[in-house]
Tab-separated table of C-alpha atoms in Angstrom:
chain	number	residue	atom	x	y	z
A	28	MET	CA	-97.892	-121.645	133.105
A	29	GLY	CA	-98.743	-121.681	129.445
A	30	ASP	CA	-101.972	-119.850	130.140
A	31	ASN	CA	-100.552	-117.437	132.614
A	32	SER	CA	-101.170	-113.974	131.136
A	33	ILE	CA	-98.808	-112.124	133.440
A	34	SER	CA	-95.835	-114.288	132.472
A	35	ARG	CA	-96.831	-113.801	128.807
A	36	ASP	CA	-96.828	-110.097	129.207
A	37	ILE	CA	-93.395	-110.216	130.808
A	38	ILE	CA	-92.023	-112.435	128.081
A	39	ARG	CA	-93.475	-110.186	125.462
A	40	GLY	CA	-91.237	-107.320	126.600
A	41	HIS	CA	-88.192	-109.532	126.066
A	42	ILE	CA	-88.897	-111.071	122.679
A	43	ASP	CA	-85.902	-109.285	121.081
A	44	ALA	CA	-83.486	-110.613	123.649
A	45	ILE	CA	-85.047	-114.122	123.374
A	46	ILE	CA	-84.508	-114.120	119.606
A	47	LEU	CA	-80.967	-112.698	119.931
A	48	ARG	CA	-80.155	-115.593	122.324
A	49	VAL	CA	-81.212	-118.080	119.703
A	50	LEU	CA	-79.179	-116.357	116.973
A	51	CYS	CA	-76.120	-116.114	119.250
A	52	GLU	CA	-76.137	-119.926	119.221
A	53	GLY	CA	-76.029	-119.930	115.403
A	54	ASP	CA	-77.624	-118.514	112.284
A	55	ASN	CA	-81.206	-119.505	111.809
A	56	TYR	CA	-84.378	-118.849	109.844
A	57	GLY	CA	-87.885	-117.929	111.000
A	58	TYR	CA	-89.597	-121.262	111.652
A	59	GLU	CA	-86.541	-122.786	113.306
A	60	ILE	CA	-86.241	-119.779	115.587
A	61	ILE	CA	-89.797	-120.403	116.755
A	62	LYS	CA	-89.015	-124.063	117.284
A	63	ALA	CA	-85.813	-123.241	119.209
A	64	ILE	CA	-87.681	-120.887	121.490
A	65	ALA	CA	-90.391	-123.516	122.116
A	66	LYS	CA	-87.572	-125.969	122.978
A	67	ASN	CA	-85.802	-123.534	125.223
A	68	SER	CA	-89.040	-123.090	127.170
A	69	ASP	CA	-89.631	-126.835	127.399
A	70	GLY	CA	-92.671	-126.384	125.237
A	71	LYS	CA	-94.252	-123.902	127.602
A	72	TYR	CA	-93.983	-120.841	125.348
A	73	GLU	CA	-94.706	-120.568	121.672
A	74	LEU	CA	-93.743	-117.387	119.859
A	75	LYS	CA	-96.390	-116.397	117.300
A	76	GLU	CA	-95.381	-115.586	113.719
A	77	PRO	CA	-96.673	-111.976	113.655
A	78	SER	CA	-94.509	-111.214	116.754
A	79	LEU	CA	-91.546	-112.989	115.216
A	80	TYR	CA	-91.578	-110.997	112.028
A	81	THR	CA	-92.118	-107.724	113.847
A	82	SER	CA	-89.164	-108.376	116.152
A	83	LEU	CA	-86.856	-109.593	113.344
A	84	LYS	CA	-87.654	-106.486	111.348
A	85	ARG	CA	-86.897	-104.278	114.293
A	86	LEU	CA	-83.664	-106.038	115.138
A	87	GLU	CA	-82.557	-105.759	111.526
A	88	THR	CA	-83.405	-102.034	111.403
A	89	GLN	CA	-81.354	-101.574	114.535
A	90	LYS	CA	-78.510	-103.491	112.838
A	91	LEU	CA	-78.425	-106.050	115.629
A	92	ILE	CA	-78.938	-108.843	113.111
A	93	SER	CA	-78.327	-109.205	109.372
A	94	SER	CA	-79.981	-111.556	106.884
A	95	TYR	CA	-79.077	-113.688	103.926
A	96	TRP	CA	-80.888	-116.258	101.701
A	97	GLY	CA	-80.175	-119.862	102.152
A	98	ASP	CA	-79.448	-122.099	99.115
A	99	GLU	CA	-81.979	-124.808	99.591
A	100	SER	CA	-82.100	-127.107	96.574
A	101	GLN	CA	-85.766	-127.928	97.144
A	102	GLY	CA	-88.715	-126.385	98.911
A	103	GLY	CA	-89.211	-122.722	99.685
A	104	ARG	CA	-86.406	-120.198	100.001
A	105	ARG	CA	-85.349	-119.557	103.564
A	106	LYS	CA	-84.118	-116.254	104.925
A	107	TYR	CA	-81.415	-116.762	107.536
A	108	TYR	CA	-80.569	-114.312	110.246
A	109	LYS	CA	-77.183	-113.776	111.761
A	110	VAL	CA	-76.333	-111.783	114.834
A	111	THR	CA	-73.930	-108.808	114.291
A	112	SER	CA	-71.292	-107.799	116.833
A	113	LEU	CA	-73.630	-104.908	117.813
A	114	GLY	CA	-76.314	-107.561	118.400
A	115	GLU	CA	-74.027	-109.575	120.641
A	116	GLU	CA	-73.325	-106.499	122.736
A	117	ALA	CA	-77.063	-105.791	122.919
A	118	TYR	CA	-77.712	-109.382	123.983
A	119	GLU	CA	-75.199	-109.194	126.793
A	120	LYS	CA	-76.649	-105.952	127.981
A	121	SER	CA	-80.205	-107.282	127.919
A	122	LEU	CA	-79.063	-110.307	129.913
A	123	ALA	CA	-77.352	-108.122	132.535
A	124	ASP	CA	-80.350	-105.813	132.711
A	125	TRP	CA	-82.667	-108.787	133.077
A	126	LYS	CA	-80.652	-110.273	135.973
A	127	ILE	CA	-80.808	-106.979	137.831
A	128	ALA	CA	-84.547	-106.668	137.281
A	129	LYS	CA	-85.123	-110.274	138.279
A	130	ASP	CA	-83.237	-109.848	141.585
A	131	LEU	CA	-85.119	-106.689	142.254
A	132	ILE	CA	-88.520	-108.126	141.556
A	133	ASP	CA	-87.684	-111.148	143.691
A	134	LYS	CA	-86.831	-108.806	146.563
A	135	LEU	CA	-89.965	-106.739	146.020
A	136	ILE	CA	-92.471	-109.561	145.692
A	137	GLU	CA	-91.239	-112.420	147.841
A	138	ARG	CA	-92.052	-112.121	151.463
A	139	GLN	CA	-89.060	-112.299	153.845
A	140	ASP	CA	-90.454	-114.247	156.868
B	224	MET	CA	-99.623	-123.474	92.862
B	225	ASN	CA	-100.278	-125.218	96.152
B	226	SER	CA	-102.657	-123.907	98.767
B	227	LEU	CA	-99.925	-122.325	100.857
B	228	GLU	CA	-98.703	-120.281	97.998
B	229	PHE	CA	-102.280	-119.390	97.227
B	230	TYR	CA	-102.732	-118.247	100.821
B	231	VAL	CA	-99.530	-116.203	100.847
B	232	ASP	CA	-100.578	-114.516	97.591
B	233	HIS	CA	-103.888	-113.698	99.185
B	234	LEU	CA	-102.112	-112.120	102.194
B	235	PHE	CA	-99.985	-109.946	99.874
B	236	ARG	CA	-102.700	-109.208	97.296
B	237	LYS	CA	-102.921	-105.524	98.229
B	238	TYR	CA	-99.260	-104.770	97.843
B	239	LYS	CA	-97.165	-103.828	94.943
B	240	ALA	CA	-94.352	-106.272	94.138
B	241	SER	CA	-91.398	-104.224	95.287
B	242	ILE	CA	-88.172	-106.065	96.094
B	243	GLN	CA	-88.669	-105.795	99.859
B	244	ILE	CA	-92.207	-107.109	99.616
B	245	GLN	CA	-91.141	-109.939	97.310
B	246	ASP	CA	-88.439	-110.836	99.890
B	247	LEU	CA	-91.013	-110.845	102.669
B	248	ARG	CA	-93.326	-112.956	100.634
B	249	PHE	CA	-90.672	-115.596	100.013
B	250	GLU	CA	-89.640	-115.541	103.653
B	251	VAL	CA	-93.255	-115.990	104.919
B	252	LEU	CA	-93.831	-118.745	102.391
B	253	GLY	CA	-90.584	-120.511	103.260
B	254	ASN	CA	-91.474	-120.466	106.929
B	255	LEU	CA	-94.965	-121.721	106.376
B	256	GLU	CA	-93.726	-124.552	104.193
B	257	ALA	CA	-91.115	-125.415	106.876
B	258	LYS	CA	-93.832	-125.520	109.425
B	259	VAL	CA	-96.128	-127.764	107.365
B	260	ALA	CA	-93.204	-130.060	106.588
B	261	ASP	CA	-92.427	-130.284	110.302
B	262	LEU	CA	-95.982	-130.897	111.326
B	263	THR	CA	-96.541	-133.609	108.719
B	264	ALA	CA	-93.284	-135.305	109.682
B	265	ASN	CA	-94.755	-135.497	113.144
B	266	GLY	CA	-97.839	-137.342	112.024
B	267	VAL	CA	-100.287	-134.392	111.372
B	268	GLY	CA	-102.256	-134.741	108.226
B	269	TYR	CA	-101.294	-132.396	105.368
B	270	ASP	CA	-104.585	-130.433	105.262
B	271	GLU	CA	-104.626	-130.088	108.972
B	272	ALA	CA	-100.976	-128.870	108.987
B	273	VAL	CA	-101.804	-126.252	106.332
B	274	ARG	CA	-104.762	-125.102	108.311
B	275	MET	CA	-102.622	-124.725	111.504
B	276	ALA	CA	-99.917	-122.862	109.604
B	277	LYS	CA	-102.415	-120.364	108.137
B	278	GLU	CA	-104.162	-119.834	111.458
B	279	ASN	CA	-100.921	-118.593	113.009
B	280	LEU	CA	-100.482	-115.891	110.454
B	281	PRO	CA	-103.840	-114.211	109.714
B	282	SER	CA	-102.335	-111.039	108.269
B	283	ILE	CA	-99.077	-109.483	107.186
B	284	ASP	CA	-100.270	-105.919	107.074
B	285	HIS	CA	-98.230	-104.763	110.049
B	286	LEU	CA	-95.012	-105.912	108.340
B	287	ILE	CA	-95.301	-103.603	105.350
B	288	ASP	CA	-93.179	-100.457	105.618
B	289	GLY	CA	-95.267	-97.424	106.441
B	290	ASN	CA	-98.337	-99.471	107.316
B	291	ARG	CA	-100.144	-98.511	110.493
B	292	THR	CA	-102.799	-100.606	112.022
B	293	ILE	CA	-105.476	-98.423	113.528
B	294	TYR	CA	-108.730	-98.689	115.386
B	295	ILE	CA	-110.753	-97.931	112.362
B	296	ASN	CA	-114.140	-97.070	114.000
B	297	GLN	CA	-112.603	-94.810	116.591
B	298	PHE	CA	-110.643	-93.095	113.902
B	299	ARG	CA	-113.708	-92.658	111.689
B	300	LEU	CA	-115.747	-91.165	114.516
B	301	GLU	CA	-113.155	-88.502	115.283
B	302	TYR	CA	-112.446	-87.744	111.610
B	303	VAL	CA	-116.203	-87.156	110.980
B	304	GLN	CA	-116.323	-85.015	114.086
B	305	ILE	CA	-113.381	-82.815	113.045
B	306	THR	CA	-114.768	-82.512	109.466
B	307	LEU	CA	-118.130	-81.358	110.881
B	308	LEU	CA	-116.383	-78.828	113.038
B	309	TYR	CA	-114.466	-77.383	110.005
B	310	MET	CA	-117.675	-77.293	107.969
B	311	VAL	CA	-119.474	-75.313	110.733
B	312	ILE	CA	-116.544	-72.919	111.023
B	313	GLY	CA	-116.681	-72.520	107.182
B	314	TRP	CA	-120.400	-71.862	107.387
B	315	ILE	CA	-119.917	-69.188	110.046
B	316	VAL	CA	-117.014	-67.493	108.204
B	317	ALA	CA	-119.027	-67.523	104.946
B	318	MET	CA	-122.136	-66.008	106.577
B	319	PRO	CA	-121.495	-62.358	105.611
B	320	LEU	CA	-121.277	-63.440	101.913
B	321	GLN	CA	-124.984	-64.134	101.709
B	322	PHE	CA	-125.674	-60.386	102.006
B	323	ILE	CA	-123.797	-59.649	98.835
B	324	ARG	CA	-125.409	-62.264	96.602
B	325	THR	CA	-122.657	-64.883	96.872
B	326	GLY	CA	-124.633	-66.887	99.390
B	327	PHE	CA	-124.108	-70.182	97.623
B	328	ILE	CA	-120.899	-70.800	99.462
B	329	HIS	CA	-122.656	-70.191	102.737
B	330	TRP	CA	-125.356	-72.667	101.621
B	331	LEU	CA	-122.765	-75.225	100.509
B	332	PHE	CA	-121.181	-75.133	103.922
B	333	LEU	CA	-124.563	-75.318	105.628
B	334	ILE	CA	-125.719	-78.351	103.606
B	335	SER	CA	-122.380	-80.081	104.030
B	336	SER	CA	-122.593	-79.424	107.777
B	337	ALA	CA	-126.043	-80.849	107.942
B	338	ILE	CA	-125.104	-84.044	105.990
B	339	ILE	CA	-121.934	-84.627	107.996
B	340	GLY	CA	-123.802	-83.827	111.135
B	341	VAL	CA	-126.338	-86.565	110.386
B	342	VAL	CA	-123.502	-89.033	109.636
B	343	TYR	CA	-121.825	-88.042	112.918
B	344	LEU	CA	-124.987	-88.549	114.903
B	345	VAL	CA	-125.675	-91.898	113.318
B	346	LEU	CA	-122.088	-93.059	114.150
B	347	LEU	CA	-122.439	-91.688	117.636
B	348	ALA	CA	-125.746	-93.384	118.210
B	349	ASN	CA	-124.394	-96.717	116.953
B	350	ARG	CA	-121.314	-96.534	119.106
B	351	LYS	CA	-122.390	-99.307	121.394
B	352	ASN	CA	-123.382	-101.604	118.499
B	353	ILE	CA	-120.238	-101.324	116.474
B	354	ASN	CA	-116.938	-102.847	117.454
B	355	MET	CA	-114.702	-99.919	118.424
B	356	GLN	CA	-111.775	-102.257	118.667
B	357	LYS	CA	-111.963	-103.249	115.036
B	358	ILE	CA	-108.608	-102.777	113.315
B	359	LYS	CA	-107.561	-101.986	109.787
B	360	ALA	CA	-104.183	-101.277	108.198
B	361	PHE	CA	-103.437	-97.994	106.468
B	362	ASN	CA	-100.298	-97.087	104.620
B	363	LEU	CA	-99.162	-93.894	106.129
B	364	ASN	CA	-96.780	-93.082	103.252
B	365	ALA	CA	-99.718	-93.336	100.796
B	366	VAL	CA	-101.808	-91.103	102.924
B	367	PHE	CA	-99.034	-88.544	103.059
B	368	ASP	CA	-98.629	-88.760	99.242
B	369	LEU	CA	-102.370	-88.269	98.777
B	370	ARG	CA	-102.263	-85.251	101.081
B	371	LYS	CA	-99.503	-83.703	99.022
B	372	GLN	CA	-101.351	-84.314	95.788
B	373	VAL	CA	-104.546	-82.747	97.070
B	374	TRP	CA	-102.604	-79.649	98.121
B	375	LEU	CA	-100.966	-79.507	94.760
B	376	VAL	CA	-104.332	-79.684	92.935
B	377	TRP	CA	-105.655	-76.992	95.224
B	378	PHE	CA	-102.773	-74.668	94.507
B	379	ILE	CA	-103.231	-75.157	90.781
B	380	PHE	CA	-106.920	-74.473	91.172
B	381	ILE	CA	-106.261	-71.273	93.116
B	382	GLY	CA	-103.701	-70.206	90.600
B	383	MET	CA	-106.107	-70.776	87.707
B	384	SER	CA	-109.004	-69.014	89.421
B	385	ILE	CA	-106.882	-65.948	90.218
B	386	PHE	CA	-105.775	-65.896	86.583
B	387	ILE	CA	-109.308	-66.307	85.252
B	388	THR	CA	-110.790	-63.658	87.597
B	389	THR	CA	-108.035	-61.198	86.589
B	390	ALA	CA	-108.611	-61.982	82.923
B	391	LEU	CA	-112.357	-61.380	83.279
B	392	GLN	CA	-112.049	-58.402	85.478
B	393	PHE	CA	-109.146	-56.457	84.032
B	394	GLY	CA	-108.505	-58.240	80.713
B	395	SER	CA	-109.864	-55.379	78.618
B	396	ASN	CA	-108.003	-52.803	80.716
B	397	ILE	CA	-104.774	-54.616	80.037
B	398	TRP	CA	-105.587	-55.201	76.409
B	399	PHE	CA	-106.574	-51.640	75.619
B	400	PHE	CA	-104.211	-49.966	78.129
B	401	ARG	CA	-107.199	-48.459	79.878
B	402	PRO	CA	-106.827	-47.342	83.495
B	403	VAL	CA	-108.582	-49.483	86.097
B	404	ASP	CA	-111.603	-47.737	87.491
B	405	ILE	CA	-112.696	-48.696	90.972
B	406	SER	CA	-115.319	-46.142	91.878
B	407	GLY	CA	-115.589	-46.796	95.631
B	408	PRO	CA	-115.234	-49.120	98.573
B	409	TYR	CA	-118.191	-51.219	97.516
B	410	GLN	CA	-116.802	-51.878	94.086
B	411	PHE	CA	-113.440	-52.683	95.687
B	412	ALA	CA	-115.135	-55.154	98.085
B	413	MET	CA	-116.916	-56.829	95.135
B	414	ILE	CA	-113.684	-57.365	93.283
B	415	ALA	CA	-111.903	-58.589	96.508
B	416	ILE	CA	-114.728	-61.108	97.088
B	417	LYS	CA	-114.360	-62.422	93.571
B	418	TYR	CA	-110.777	-63.221	94.321
B	419	LEU	CA	-111.495	-64.585	97.791
B	420	ILE	CA	-114.336	-66.920	96.999
B	421	PRO	CA	-112.220	-69.756	95.590
B	422	PHE	CA	-110.246	-69.808	98.830
B	423	ALA	CA	-113.316	-71.300	100.553
B	424	SER	CA	-112.260	-74.521	98.949
B	425	ILE	CA	-109.232	-74.665	101.278
B	426	ILE	CA	-111.488	-76.786	103.483
B	427	VAL	CA	-110.868	-79.782	101.148
B	428	PRO	CA	-107.026	-79.888	101.521
B	429	VAL	CA	-107.382	-79.068	105.194
B	430	ILE	CA	-109.501	-82.079	105.759
B	431	PHE	CA	-107.029	-84.269	103.932
B	432	HIS	CA	-104.258	-82.574	105.861
B	433	ILE	CA	-105.384	-83.885	109.270
B	434	ALA	CA	-105.689	-87.575	108.226
B	435	PRO	CA	-102.092	-88.721	108.887
B	436	LYS	CA	-102.036	-87.248	112.340
B	437	LEU	CA	-105.283	-88.926	113.209
B	438	ILE	CA	-104.018	-92.259	111.826
B	439	MET	CA	-101.029	-92.009	114.142
B	440	LYS	CA	-103.289	-91.135	117.030
B	441	TYR	CA	-105.416	-94.221	116.676
B	442	GLU	CA	-102.571	-96.617	115.924
B	443	VAL	CA	-102.761	-100.023	117.602
B	444	GLY	CA	-99.794	-100.618	119.943
B	445	GLU	CA	-97.382	-103.266	118.723
B	446	ASN	CA	-98.853	-106.162	120.595
B	447	ASP	CA	-102.384	-104.936	121.175
B	448	GLY	CA	-103.790	-106.243	117.969
B	449	TYR	CA	-102.805	-109.848	118.404
B	450	LYS	CA	-103.735	-112.450	120.900
B	451	GLU	CA	-100.658	-114.239	122.083
């Protein structure tokens, strides 16, 4: 499935919701978000960094997430993201929309013998 | 400075150190360091981990505010084409001027058209050999600023040339309170042309004016430019 371009195209349209889901489970920073997504997909999907930054920037502009700097004593500074109440609403809505779309696509594609 | 910092500096070398950009720089660096730390903890060699981290983030151009990634060669072809069109229009409009000994503008347009025409034909002929999908980032805000500045310079130029023409033409009339003597329609036309000639230079700001719109036209879609 990892090489399946159709499923990648479908996932691509839902990156914002995928990231919101990770952040709904707790504040997180860029690299850990990528890791969490890989883990949620059982290692079958890896979000690329350019897409991550684009999506985070968009979510922040839409005020669905907010950010703050972590206070690591060593190593690089980490920018953490936190979902806002607006973001939680958006996440619930994306989830509901996705379920409707999934049912519909199932009905449309699967043959009913 | 370690090689990751060096790499991140390289990614950001084109951009001024504004607060947002500094933030982004730290964020990118922090994430790359976290990735390298994670990979090395899982047994990957340090150099290999750094290489893998860099590979995943070849550019940050699309993350800068106002930056638009465009298909540069497609953009260039149409920009040259439009410029050529404007030059030819300029040449046609300026044609009558050659009969009244101000033909140099007419020639200027003609020569410019010829040069740009050759450039256009070369680009067109090489179309199959060049990569029309090649992308490049432009800062749209900077292009808009440049456009504004070019218009400003042009207005100053026009203001100055009207002032100078008036001073040369009517300076002594004003100075000595002499009435202006325009003896006929031909003389009137000659004076009008003196005022109008500098306006031919409007072609320069007009050509700058269309750039932002074209940049937006050839913008790469959000995910087109990257292979997932």
